């Protein structure tokens, strides 16, 4: 097995070209923080992008940042924070959940997995902020799409196309993202002691108000104790985050308190304490227990999430918590069986959605569809895209299907 460790875009092209000529599969790898997601790979070569690093352009006034694909996300976030800016889509860190170190994700991996966080309700995901890419396809061809200006149009959709492709269409060498100013003030209003159905109603009420809630999550009893070092205690917590200028945040939080005054006891959390809570929600810390108990990421209609979980609990032992107003459900199967057919069957009965197995033993990941199976028409479209970009199926073969 050969490991290529390129330091330039030209070396990436040379490595992929070599694999194309030999017709040998190749695994695409950054720092490996998401290596445990998807079907296990069996490849002769590994393309390790961890040395392809460096911020190549940062213009704070223009809200644009470009970097080599292997650049650490932690390094980029530190640079942005020093200038009062951020990646508004709040990309999560899978490292702790998968038994790795925190802060090992790369900026290329952010786009490859189309990462986002609790602020997705307001800010979207990586694909909504990408401006341009430089890549090498599975044909051994280098090309670029988009550019370095926010108003760029040419090739913009090609950049979005590569989001969530998990390294199966092309290898990123450079990416350019739009960045935004960080919020001056952050306050979280926690409604305590609600059951899942009441929490869903409270979150829907808050999101439908004029308070401009940027994040909404529900941590059931005992799950709440596993975030922010136990600062919330074990009582269930329904969390509503409000961000912006100080006076505006104060006014909107007051409006939420009036709106939700009868829902349950209210607790106001601000500043660093609020940030730590949302960071742990983002990074699935309640389930980052060092085990291989299967963890599912389920995206579905927000009003149906708690009902699906209730039905699932009648047939399987499962722990759950909710993000995106209940539209993102994190599930941990307590008895070790991924229960894929059961879960996806319940999804169809509750309005549809997508279930992705993000943590499980390799044998489980090899034996079932890790990503949500696509409808025939969409699967055919995906196959045509794969044929265009990687006709020999050399890049991360079998990872997604």
mmCIF file of C-alpha atoms in Angstrom:
data_model
loop_
_atom_site.group_PDB
_atom_site.id
_atom_site.type_symbol
_atom_site.label_atom_id
_atom_site.label_comp_id
_atom_site.label_asym_id
_atom_site.label_seq_id
_atom_site.Cartn_x
_atom_site.Cartn_y
_atom_site.Cartn_z
ATOM 1 C CA UNK A 1 0.000 0.000 0.000
ATOM 2 C CA UNK A 2 1.337 3.423 -0.996
ATOM 3 C CA UNK A 3 0.578 6.687 0.790
ATOM 4 C CA UNK A 4 0.992 9.866 -1.225
ATOM 5 C CA UNK A 5 1.503 13.037 0.844
ATOM 6 C CA UNK A 6 1.401 15.972 -1.578
ATOM 7 C CA UNK A 7 2.273 19.508 -0.538
ATOM 8 C CA UNK A 8 1.160 21.253 -3.745
ATOM 9 C CA UNK A 9 -1.757 21.074 -6.157
ATOM 10 C CA UNK A 10 0.604 19.804 -8.845
ATOM 11 C CA UNK A 11 1.612 16.877 -6.651
ATOM 12 C CA UNK A 12 -2.051 16.040 -6.050
ATOM 13 C CA UNK A 13 -2.608 15.964 -9.806
ATOM 14 C CA UNK A 14 0.433 13.735 -10.272
ATOM 15 C CA UNK A 15 -0.761 11.304 -7.573
ATOM 16 C CA UNK A 16 -4.261 10.991 -9.017
ATOM 17 C CA UNK A 17 -2.899 10.671 -12.553
ATOM 18 C CA UNK A 18 -0.688 7.825 -11.390
ATOM 19 C CA UNK A 19 -3.708 6.038 -9.916
ATOM 20 C CA UNK A 20 -5.646 6.574 -13.158
ATOM 21 C CA UNK A 21 -2.831 5.165 -15.292
ATOM 22 C CA UNK A 22 -2.510 2.108 -13.028
ATOM 23 C CA UNK A 23 -6.310 1.909 -12.568
ATOM 24 C CA UNK A 24 -5.847 1.416 -8.834
ATOM 25 C CA UNK A 25 -8.374 2.728 -6.261
ATOM 26 C CA UNK A 26 -7.252 5.484 -3.937
ATOM 27 C CA UNK A 27 -8.543 6.684 -0.566
ATOM 28 C CA UNK A 28 -8.791 10.464 -0.132
ATOM 29 C CA UNK A 29 -7.829 11.546 3.374
ATOM 30 C CA UNK A 30 -7.294 14.771 5.303
ATOM 31 C CA UNK A 31 -6.557 14.237 8.984
ATOM 32 C CA UNK A 32 -8.933 11.265 9.159
ATOM 33 C CA UNK A 33 -11.452 12.854 11.546
ATOM 34 C CA UNK A 34 -14.355 11.490 9.445
ATOM 35 C CA UNK A 35 -12.675 8.310 8.221
ATOM 36 C CA UNK A 36 -15.127 6.162 10.192
ATOM 37 C CA UNK A 37 -18.158 7.486 8.280
ATOM 38 C CA UNK A 38 -19.294 5.535 5.246
ATOM 39 C CA UNK A 39 -18.600 1.995 4.134
ATOM 40 C CA UNK A 40 -15.058 0.752 4.943
ATOM 41 C CA UNK A 41 -12.644 1.208 2.044
ATOM 42 C CA UNK A 42 -10.218 -1.294 0.564
ATOM 43 C CA UNK A 43 -7.757 0.613 -1.605
ATOM 44 C CA UNK A 44 -4.193 0.120 -2.745
ATOM 45 C CA UNK A 45 -3.247 3.775 -2.326
ATOM 46 C CA UNK A 46 -4.003 6.593 0.097
ATOM 47 C CA UNK A 47 -3.854 10.266 -0.830
ATOM 48 C CA UNK A 48 -3.064 12.068 2.431
ATOM 49 C CA UNK A 49 -3.773 15.807 2.124
ATOM 50 C CA UNK A 50 -2.666 16.718 5.643
ATOM 51 C CA UNK A 51 0.441 18.502 4.298
ATOM 52 C CA UNK A 52 -1.472 20.500 1.676
ATOM 53 C CA UNK A 53 -1.986 23.420 4.025
ATOM 54 C CA UNK A 54 -2.045 27.184 4.291
ATOM 55 C CA UNK A 55 -4.402 30.121 4.013
ATOM 56 C CA UNK A 56 -3.720 31.574 0.565
ATOM 57 C CA UNK A 57 -6.040 34.582 0.704
ATOM 58 C CA UNK A 58 -7.883 36.367 3.483
ATOM 59 C CA UNK A 59 -9.562 39.699 2.896
ATOM 60 C CA UNK A 60 -11.590 40.575 6.036
ATOM 61 C CA UNK A 61 -13.089 43.656 4.384
ATOM 62 C CA UNK A 62 -14.300 41.568 1.432
ATOM 63 C CA UNK A 63 -15.506 38.686 3.625
ATOM 64 C CA UNK A 64 -13.534 36.100 1.630
ATOM 65 C CA UNK A 65 -11.067 33.390 2.674
ATOM 66 C CA UNK A 66 -9.186 30.881 0.502
ATOM 67 C CA UNK A 67 -7.129 27.971 1.812
ATOM 68 C CA UNK A 68 -5.486 24.734 0.746
ATOM 69 C CA UNK A 69 -7.775 21.752 1.292
ATOM 70 C CA UNK A 70 -5.718 20.192 4.090
ATOM 71 C CA UNK A 71 -5.685 23.332 6.229
ATOM 72 C CA UNK A 72 -6.956 22.707 9.738
ATOM 73 C CA UNK A 73 -10.443 24.048 10.424
ATOM 74 C CA UNK A 74 -9.266 24.998 13.914
ATOM 75 C CA UNK A 75 -6.521 27.180 12.404
ATOM 76 C CA UNK A 76 -9.024 28.923 10.141
ATOM 77 C CA UNK A 77 -11.543 29.510 12.939
ATOM 78 C CA UNK A 78 -8.798 30.990 15.117
ATOM 79 C CA UNK A 79 -7.757 33.381 12.347
ATOM 80 C CA UNK A 80 -11.345 34.459 11.753
ATOM 81 C CA UNK A 81 -12.026 34.954 15.470
ATOM 82 C CA UNK A 82 -9.028 37.259 15.744
ATOM 83 C CA UNK A 83 -10.746 39.459 13.158
ATOM 84 C CA UNK A 84 -14.233 39.252 14.645
ATOM 85 C CA UNK A 85 -15.476 36.945 11.878
ATOM 86 C CA UNK A 86 -16.667 33.371 11.515
ATOM 87 C CA UNK A 87 -17.840 30.612 9.229
ATOM 88 C CA UNK A 88 -21.500 31.351 9.881
ATOM 89 C CA UNK A 89 -22.651 27.813 9.076
ATOM 90 C CA UNK A 90 -20.791 26.588 12.196
ATOM 91 C CA UNK A 91 -19.219 23.339 10.876
ATOM 92 C CA UNK A 92 -19.331 20.476 13.356
ATOM 93 C CA UNK A 93 -16.417 18.328 14.479
ATOM 94 C CA UNK A 94 -17.009 14.567 14.162
ATOM 95 C CA UNK A 95 -13.688 13.746 15.857
ATOM 96 C CA UNK A 96 -14.877 13.238 19.465
ATOM 97 C CA UNK A 97 -17.897 11.148 18.425
ATOM 98 C CA UNK A 98 -15.688 8.810 16.379
ATOM 99 C CA UNK A 99 -13.095 8.412 19.126
ATOM 100 C CA UNK A 100 -10.573 10.896 17.738
ATOM 101 C CA UNK A 101 -9.117 14.170 18.906
ATOM 102 C CA UNK A 102 -11.129 17.385 18.583
ATOM 103 C CA UNK A 103 -9.994 20.031 16.114
ATOM 104 C CA UNK A 104 -8.540 17.663 13.502
ATOM 105 C CA UNK A 105 -11.006 18.393 10.684
ATOM 106 C CA UNK A 106 -9.842 20.162 7.512
ATOM 107 C CA UNK A 107 -11.467 22.868 5.421
ATOM 108 C CA UNK A 108 -11.628 20.512 2.445
ATOM 109 C CA UNK A 109 -13.441 17.948 4.588
ATOM 110 C CA UNK A 110 -15.939 20.617 5.597
ATOM 111 C CA UNK A 111 -17.097 20.930 1.993
ATOM 112 C CA UNK A 112 -16.724 17.234 1.143
ATOM 113 C CA UNK A 113 -19.145 16.381 3.975
ATOM 114 C CA UNK A 114 -21.225 19.579 3.597
ATOM 115 C CA UNK A 115 -20.909 20.234 7.311
ATOM 116 C CA UNK A 116 -23.077 22.590 9.316
ATOM 117 C CA UNK A 117 -24.130 23.134 12.916
ATOM 118 C CA UNK A 118 -27.027 24.339 15.074
ATOM 119 C CA UNK A 119 -27.119 27.646 13.178
ATOM 120 C CA UNK A 120 -28.145 25.860 9.971
ATOM 121 C CA UNK A 121 -31.708 27.079 10.529
ATOM 122 C CA UNK A 122 -30.479 30.586 9.797
ATOM 123 C CA UNK A 123 -27.171 30.255 7.965
ATOM 124 C CA UNK A 124 -27.414 27.047 5.946
ATOM 125 C CA UNK A 125 -24.521 24.627 5.400
ATOM 126 C CA UNK A 126 -21.088 24.652 3.732
ATOM 127 C CA UNK A 127 -22.603 24.484 0.216
ATOM 128 C CA UNK A 128 -24.407 27.777 0.873
ATOM 129 C CA UNK A 129 -21.127 29.594 1.605
ATOM 130 C CA UNK A 130 -18.683 28.099 -0.905
ATOM 131 C CA UNK A 131 -17.496 30.566 -3.567
ATOM 132 C CA UNK A 132 -14.900 28.613 -5.508
ATOM 133 C CA UNK A 133 -12.943 25.372 -5.718
ATOM 134 C CA UNK A 134 -9.876 23.917 -7.382
ATOM 135 C CA UNK A 135 -10.076 20.153 -7.800
ATOM 136 C CA UNK A 136 -8.616 17.119 -9.525
ATOM 137 C CA UNK A 137 -11.198 14.725 -10.962
ATOM 138 C CA UNK A 138 -11.027 10.953 -11.097
ATOM 139 C CA UNK A 139 -10.028 11.341 -14.754
ATOM 140 C CA UNK A 140 -6.767 12.921 -13.632
ATOM 141 C CA UNK A 141 -7.859 16.369 -14.812
ATOM 142 C CA UNK A 142 -7.414 19.594 -12.816
ATOM 143 C CA UNK A 143 -10.139 22.222 -13.066
ATOM 144 C CA UNK A 144 -11.611 25.086 -11.102
ATOM 145 C CA UNK A 145 -15.071 26.478 -10.563
ATOM 146 C CA UNK A 146 -16.276 29.761 -9.105
ATOM 147 C CA UNK A 147 -13.926 32.433 -7.861
ATOM 148 C CA UNK A 148 -12.958 34.677 -4.998
ATOM 149 C CA UNK A 149 -15.754 37.226 -4.994
ATOM 150 C CA UNK A 150 -19.116 36.943 -3.271
ATOM 151 C CA UNK A 151 -21.037 38.054 -6.389
ATOM 152 C CA UNK A 152 -19.308 35.514 -8.629
ATOM 153 C CA UNK A 153 -21.738 33.503 -10.770
ATOM 154 C CA UNK A 154 -19.696 31.514 -13.288
ATOM 155 C CA UNK A 155 -19.307 27.891 -12.223
ATOM 156 C CA UNK A 156 -20.924 28.496 -8.840
ATOM 157 C CA UNK A 157 -23.206 25.462 -9.094
ATOM 158 C CA UNK A 158 -20.223 23.183 -9.786
ATOM 159 C CA UNK A 159 -18.816 24.184 -6.401
ATOM 160 C CA UNK A 160 -22.105 23.280 -4.757
ATOM 161 C CA UNK A 161 -22.249 20.013 -6.667
ATOM 162 C CA UNK A 162 -19.089 18.833 -4.929
ATOM 163 C CA UNK A 163 -20.607 19.414 -1.470
ATOM 164 C CA UNK A 164 -21.478 16.163 0.305
ATOM 165 C CA UNK A 165 -19.659 14.063 -2.303
ATOM 166 C CA UNK A 166 -17.302 12.617 0.361
ATOM 167 C CA UNK A 167 -14.329 12.526 -1.992
ATOM 168 C CA UNK A 168 -16.058 10.300 -4.546
ATOM 169 C CA UNK A 169 -16.134 12.781 -7.443
ATOM 170 C CA UNK A 170 -12.902 14.765 -7.162
ATOM 171 C CA UNK A 171 -10.068 15.770 -4.835
ATOM 172 C CA UNK A 172 -10.178 19.317 -3.492
ATOM 173 C CA UNK A 173 -6.890 21.206 -3.604
ATOM 174 C CA UNK A 174 -8.107 24.752 -2.815
ATOM 175 C CA UNK A 175 -11.416 26.116 -1.534
ATOM 176 C CA UNK A 176 -12.781 29.646 -1.141
ATOM 177 C CA UNK A 177 -15.512 30.456 1.382
ATOM 178 C CA UNK A 178 -17.587 33.477 2.203
ATOM 179 C CA UNK A 179 -17.119 34.538 5.841
ATOM 180 C CA UNK A 180 -19.312 36.771 7.975
ATOM 181 C CA UNK A 181 -18.981 38.982 11.069
ATOM 182 C CA UNK A 182 -19.381 37.136 14.359
ATOM 183 C CA UNK A 183 -22.304 38.105 16.577
ATOM 184 C CA UNK A 184 -21.585 40.776 19.170
ATOM 185 C CA UNK A 185 -23.861 39.155 21.775
ATOM 186 C CA UNK A 186 -25.162 35.625 22.267
ATOM 187 C CA UNK A 187 -27.867 34.565 24.720
ATOM 188 C CA UNK A 188 -29.548 31.184 25.118
ATOM 189 C CA UNK A 189 -32.972 30.913 26.682
ATOM 190 C CA UNK A 190 -33.528 27.460 28.202
ATOM 191 C CA UNK A 191 -37.020 26.167 28.930
ATOM 192 C CA UNK A 192 -36.630 23.466 31.571
ATOM 193 C CA UNK A 193 -38.418 20.199 32.186
ATOM 194 C CA UNK A 194 -40.330 19.755 28.916
ATOM 195 C CA UNK A 195 -41.166 16.396 27.408
ATOM 196 C CA UNK A 196 -40.298 15.903 23.740
ATOM 197 C CA UNK A 197 -43.750 16.793 22.382
ATOM 198 C CA UNK A 198 -44.027 19.965 24.473
ATOM 199 C CA UNK A 199 -40.486 20.929 23.462
ATOM 200 C CA UNK A 200 -41.388 20.554 19.773
ATOM 201 C CA UNK A 201 -44.356 22.895 20.270
ATOM 202 C CA UNK A 202 -42.240 25.448 22.169
ATOM 203 C CA UNK A 203 -39.535 25.466 19.494
ATOM 204 C CA UNK A 204 -42.106 25.860 16.724
ATOM 205 C CA UNK A 205 -43.685 28.771 18.595
ATOM 206 C CA UNK A 206 -40.306 30.474 19.069
ATOM 207 C CA UNK A 207 -39.201 29.963 15.453
ATOM 208 C CA UNK A 208 -42.501 31.344 14.228
ATOM 209 C CA UNK A 209 -42.100 34.548 16.228
ATOM 210 C CA UNK A 210 -40.250 37.743 15.351
ATOM 211 C CA UNK A 211 -37.454 36.949 17.839
ATOM 212 C CA UNK A 212 -35.125 35.721 15.049
ATOM 213 C CA UNK A 213 -33.988 32.621 16.901
ATOM 214 C CA UNK A 214 -30.800 31.349 15.237
ATOM 215 C CA UNK A 215 -30.739 27.866 16.824
ATOM 216 C CA UNK A 216 -33.259 25.627 18.557
ATOM 217 C CA UNK A 217 -32.468 22.291 20.227
ATOM 218 C CA UNK A 218 -34.008 19.977 22.802
ATOM 219 C CA UNK A 219 -31.958 17.875 25.225
ATOM 220 C CA UNK A 220 -34.193 15.357 27.047
ATOM 221 C CA UNK A 221 -33.731 14.417 30.686
ATOM 222 C CA UNK A 222 -30.247 13.098 31.486
ATOM 223 C CA UNK A 223 -28.987 14.002 27.997
ATOM 224 C CA UNK A 224 -28.776 17.637 29.145
ATOM 225 C CA UNK A 225 -26.201 16.703 31.794
ATOM 226 C CA UNK A 226 -23.764 15.588 29.073
ATOM 227 C CA UNK A 227 -23.101 19.042 27.602
ATOM 228 C CA UNK A 228 -20.940 21.926 28.849
ATOM 229 C CA UNK A 229 -19.454 19.848 31.630
ATOM 230 C CA UNK A 230 -22.830 19.233 33.240
ATOM 231 C CA UNK A 231 -23.590 22.944 33.663
ATOM 232 C CA UNK A 232 -27.226 22.421 32.668
ATOM 233 C CA UNK A 233 -27.906 19.663 35.181
ATOM 234 C CA UNK A 234 -29.916 16.565 34.299
ATOM 235 C CA UNK A 235 -33.337 18.194 33.827
ATOM 236 C CA UNK A 236 -34.521 18.409 30.215
ATOM 237 C CA UNK A 237 -33.543 21.645 28.470
ATOM 238 C CA UNK A 238 -35.149 23.191 25.398
ATOM 239 C CA UNK A 239 -32.577 25.664 24.062
ATOM 240 C CA UNK A 240 -33.221 28.780 21.981
ATOM 241 C CA UNK A 241 -30.248 30.869 20.847
ATOM 242 C CA UNK A 242 -30.550 34.574 20.023
ATOM 243 C CA UNK A 243 -27.599 36.453 18.484
ATOM 244 C CA UNK A 244 -26.814 39.966 17.297
ATOM 245 C CA UNK A 245 -26.243 43.436 18.723
ATOM 246 C CA UNK A 246 -26.668 43.749 22.474
ATOM 247 C CA UNK A 247 -29.846 45.897 22.652
ATOM 248 C CA UNK A 248 -31.515 43.834 19.934
ATOM 249 C CA UNK A 249 -30.718 40.559 21.705
ATOM 250 C CA UNK A 250 -32.051 41.927 25.005
ATOM 251 C CA UNK A 251 -35.314 42.955 23.359
ATOM 252 C CA UNK A 252 -35.794 39.661 21.517
ATOM 253 C CA UNK A 253 -34.996 37.517 24.561
ATOM 254 C CA UNK A 254 -37.557 39.501 26.554
ATOM 255 C CA UNK A 255 -40.113 38.858 23.813
ATOM 256 C CA UNK A 256 -39.364 35.131 23.944
ATOM 257 C CA UNK A 257 -39.802 35.104 27.718
ATOM 258 C CA UNK A 258 -43.235 36.657 27.327
ATOM 259 C CA UNK A 259 -44.141 34.221 24.558
ATOM 260 C CA UNK A 260 -42.971 31.116 26.451
ATOM 261 C CA UNK A 261 -43.716 32.221 29.994
ATOM 262 C CA UNK A 262 -46.279 29.455 30.510
ATOM 263 C CA UNK A 263 -44.277 26.688 28.806
ATOM 264 C CA UNK A 264 -42.054 26.008 31.808
ATOM 265 C CA UNK A 265 -39.296 27.445 34.009
ATOM 266 C CA UNK A 266 -37.006 29.755 32.018
ATOM 267 C CA UNK A 267 -33.263 30.152 32.400
ATOM 268 C CA UNK A 268 -31.093 32.716 30.619
ATOM 269 C CA UNK A 269 -27.534 31.724 29.687
ATOM 270 C CA UNK A 270 -25.164 34.174 28.033
ATOM 271 C CA UNK A 271 -21.641 34.640 26.717
ATOM 272 C CA UNK A 272 -19.098 31.830 26.944
ATOM 273 C CA UNK A 273 -21.465 29.515 28.821
ATOM 274 C CA UNK A 274 -23.933 29.730 25.932
ATOM 275 C CA UNK A 275 -21.205 29.184 23.352
ATOM 276 C CA UNK A 276 -19.960 26.029 25.101
ATOM 277 C CA UNK A 277 -23.464 24.546 25.215
ATOM 278 C CA UNK A 278 -23.982 24.999 21.477
ATOM 279 C CA UNK A 279 -20.499 23.715 20.693
ATOM 280 C CA UNK A 280 -21.302 20.464 22.502
ATOM 281 C CA UNK A 281 -24.694 20.187 20.808
ATOM 282 C CA UNK A 282 -22.963 20.756 17.472
ATOM 283 C CA UNK A 283 -20.319 18.086 18.108
ATOM 284 C CA UNK A 284 -22.788 15.469 19.464
ATOM 285 C CA UNK A 285 -20.970 15.368 22.781
ATOM 286 C CA UNK A 286 -23.846 13.570 24.581
ATOM 287 C CA UNK A 287 -22.964 10.494 22.512
ATOM 288 C CA UNK A 288 -19.168 10.961 22.392
ATOM 289 C CA UNK A 289 -18.635 8.165 24.892
ATOM 290 C CA UNK A 290 -15.764 6.254 23.277
ATOM 291 C CA UNK A 291 -18.023 3.310 22.402
ATOM 292 C CA UNK A 292 -19.066 1.853 19.052
ATOM 293 C CA UNK A 293 -22.778 1.960 19.839
ATOM 294 C CA UNK A 294 -24.422 2.881 16.530
ATOM 295 C CA UNK A 295 -25.258 6.573 16.139
ATOM 296 C CA UNK A 296 -27.655 7.783 13.438
ATOM 297 C CA UNK A 297 -28.072 11.259 11.998
ATOM 298 C CA UNK A 298 -31.713 11.644 10.959
ATOM 299 C CA UNK A 299 -32.985 14.630 8.990
ATOM 300 C CA UNK A 300 -36.764 14.920 8.789
ATOM 301 C CA UNK A 301 -39.796 17.187 9.208
ATOM 302 C CA UNK A 302 -39.341 19.013 12.565
ATOM 303 C CA UNK A 303 -42.880 18.339 13.783
ATOM 304 C CA UNK A 304 -42.481 14.598 13.156
ATOM 305 C CA UNK A 305 -39.141 13.978 14.882
ATOM 306 C CA UNK A 306 -40.382 13.330 18.416
ATOM 307 C CA UNK A 307 -43.234 11.156 17.132
ATOM 308 C CA UNK A 308 -40.841 8.985 15.139
ATOM 309 C CA UNK A 309 -38.591 8.585 18.199
ATOM 310 C CA UNK A 310 -41.561 7.589 20.377
ATOM 311 C CA UNK A 311 -42.569 4.886 17.878
ATOM 312 C CA UNK A 312 -38.968 3.688 17.561
ATOM 313 C CA UNK A 313 -38.641 3.357 21.348
ATOM 314 C CA UNK A 314 -41.516 0.892 21.353
ATOM 315 C CA UNK A 315 -39.352 -1.465 19.303
ATOM 316 C CA UNK A 316 -35.744 -0.672 20.209
ATOM 317 C CA UNK A 317 -33.663 0.764 23.052
ATOM 318 C CA UNK A 318 -32.574 4.205 21.880
ATOM 319 C CA UNK A 319 -31.351 7.544 23.257
ATOM 320 C CA UNK A 320 -32.132 10.722 21.330
ATOM 321 C CA UNK A 321 -31.770 14.480 21.246
ATOM 322 C CA UNK A 322 -32.937 17.097 18.770
ATOM 323 C CA UNK A 323 -31.399 20.013 16.857
ATOM 324 C CA UNK A 324 -32.726 22.289 14.061
ATOM 325 C CA UNK A 325 -36.068 22.715 15.853
ATOM 326 C CA UNK A 326 -36.436 18.926 15.847
ATOM 327 C CA UNK A 327 -35.577 18.519 12.160
ATOM 328 C CA UNK A 328 -32.248 16.877 13.028
ATOM 329 C CA UNK A 329 -32.508 13.894 15.361
ATOM 330 C CA UNK A 330 -29.402 12.242 16.793
ATOM 331 C CA UNK A 331 -30.035 8.619 17.810
ATOM 332 C CA UNK A 332 -27.832 6.187 19.723
ATOM 333 C CA UNK A 333 -28.885 2.538 19.582
ATOM 334 C CA UNK A 334 -28.231 1.163 23.057
ATOM 335 C CA UNK A 335 -28.238 -2.551 22.183
ATOM 336 C CA UNK A 336 -25.596 -2.348 19.441
ATOM 337 C CA UNK A 337 -27.761 -3.193 16.423
ATOM 338 C CA UNK A 338 -27.989 -0.352 13.870
ATOM 339 C CA UNK A 339 -31.691 -1.223 13.155
ATOM 340 C CA UNK A 340 -31.430 0.290 9.665
ATOM 341 C CA UNK A 341 -34.534 -1.248 8.101
ATOM 342 C CA UNK A 342 -36.662 -0.425 11.140
ATOM 343 C CA UNK A 343 -35.499 3.178 11.319
ATOM 344 C CA UNK A 344 -35.869 3.904 7.610
ATOM 345 C CA UNK A 345 -39.291 2.270 7.569
ATOM 346 C CA UNK A 346 -40.428 4.556 10.377
ATOM 347 C CA UNK A 347 -39.023 7.561 8.533
ATOM 348 C CA UNK A 348 -41.219 6.806 5.553
ATOM 349 C CA UNK A 349 -44.245 6.577 7.842
ATOM 350 C CA UNK A 350 -43.460 9.948 9.420
ATOM 351 C CA UNK A 351 -43.172 12.141 6.356
ATOM 352 C CA UNK A 352 -39.872 10.895 4.935
ATOM 353 C CA UNK A 353 -36.316 12.043 5.491
ATOM 354 C CA UNK A 354 -32.727 10.817 5.483
ATOM 355 C CA UNK A 355 -30.970 8.533 7.957
ATOM 356 C CA UNK A 356 -27.164 8.297 7.896
ATOM 357 C CA UNK A 357 -25.208 5.875 10.077
ATOM 358 C CA UNK A 358 -22.356 8.046 11.359
ATOM 359 C CA UNK A 359 -20.881 5.645 13.919
ATOM 360 C CA UNK A 360 -20.828 1.854 14.019
ATOM 361 C CA UNK A 361 -18.395 -1.059 14.017
ATOM 362 C CA UNK A 362 -16.763 -1.650 10.612
ATOM 363 C CA UNK A 363 -18.672 -4.924 10.173
ATOM 364 C CA UNK A 364 -21.985 -3.087 10.541
ATOM 365 C CA UNK A 365 -20.921 -0.325 8.144
ATOM 366 C CA UNK A 366 -19.896 -2.916 5.547
ATOM 367 C CA UNK A 367 -23.184 -4.811 5.790
ATOM 368 C CA UNK A 368 -25.777 -2.084 5.195
ATOM 369 C CA UNK A 369 -26.342 1.184 3.311
ATOM 370 C CA UNK A 370 -24.677 3.797 5.514
ATOM 371 C CA UNK A 371 -26.172 6.708 3.566
ATOM 372 C CA UNK A 372 -29.890 6.974 2.809
ATOM 373 C CA UNK A 373 -30.653 4.909 -0.326
ATOM 374 C CA UNK A 374 -31.642 7.174 -3.194
ATOM 375 C CA UNK A 375 -34.816 6.964 -5.237
ATOM 376 C CA UNK A 376 -34.191 5.292 -8.640
ATOM 377 C CA UNK A 377 -34.252 8.534 -10.648
ATOM 378 C CA UNK A 378 -31.878 10.288 -8.251
ATOM 379 C CA UNK A 379 -29.600 7.247 -8.074
ATOM 380 C CA UNK A 380 -29.383 7.236 -11.872
ATOM 381 C CA UNK A 381 -28.454 10.925 -11.870
ATOM 382 C CA UNK A 382 -25.784 10.319 -9.216
ATOM 383 C CA UNK A 383 -24.364 7.473 -11.271
ATOM 384 C CA UNK A 384 -24.125 9.693 -14.357
ATOM 385 C CA UNK A 385 -22.268 12.321 -12.337
ATOM 386 C CA UNK A 386 -19.896 9.662 -11.040
ATOM 387 C CA UNK A 387 -19.329 8.493 -14.602
ATOM 388 C CA UNK A 388 -18.456 12.022 -15.717
ATOM 389 C CA UNK A 389 -16.026 12.831 -12.913
ATOM 390 C CA UNK A 390 -14.643 9.408 -11.957
ATOM 391 C CA UNK A 391 -15.494 6.877 -14.700
ATOM 392 C CA UNK A 392 -13.110 4.202 -13.386
ATOM 393 C CA UNK A 393 -14.501 4.466 -9.825
ATOM 394 C CA UNK A 394 -11.070 5.117 -8.332
ATOM 395 C CA UNK A 395 -11.820 7.818 -5.718
ATOM 396 C CA UNK A 396 -13.086 6.483 -2.372
ATOM 397 C CA UNK A 397 -14.777 3.573 -4.176
ATOM 398 C CA UNK A 398 -17.777 2.159 -2.339
ATOM 399 C CA UNK A 399 -17.755 4.702 0.457
ATOM 400 C CA UNK A 400 -21.229 6.044 -0.267
ATOM 401 C CA UNK A 401 -22.844 3.130 -2.101
#
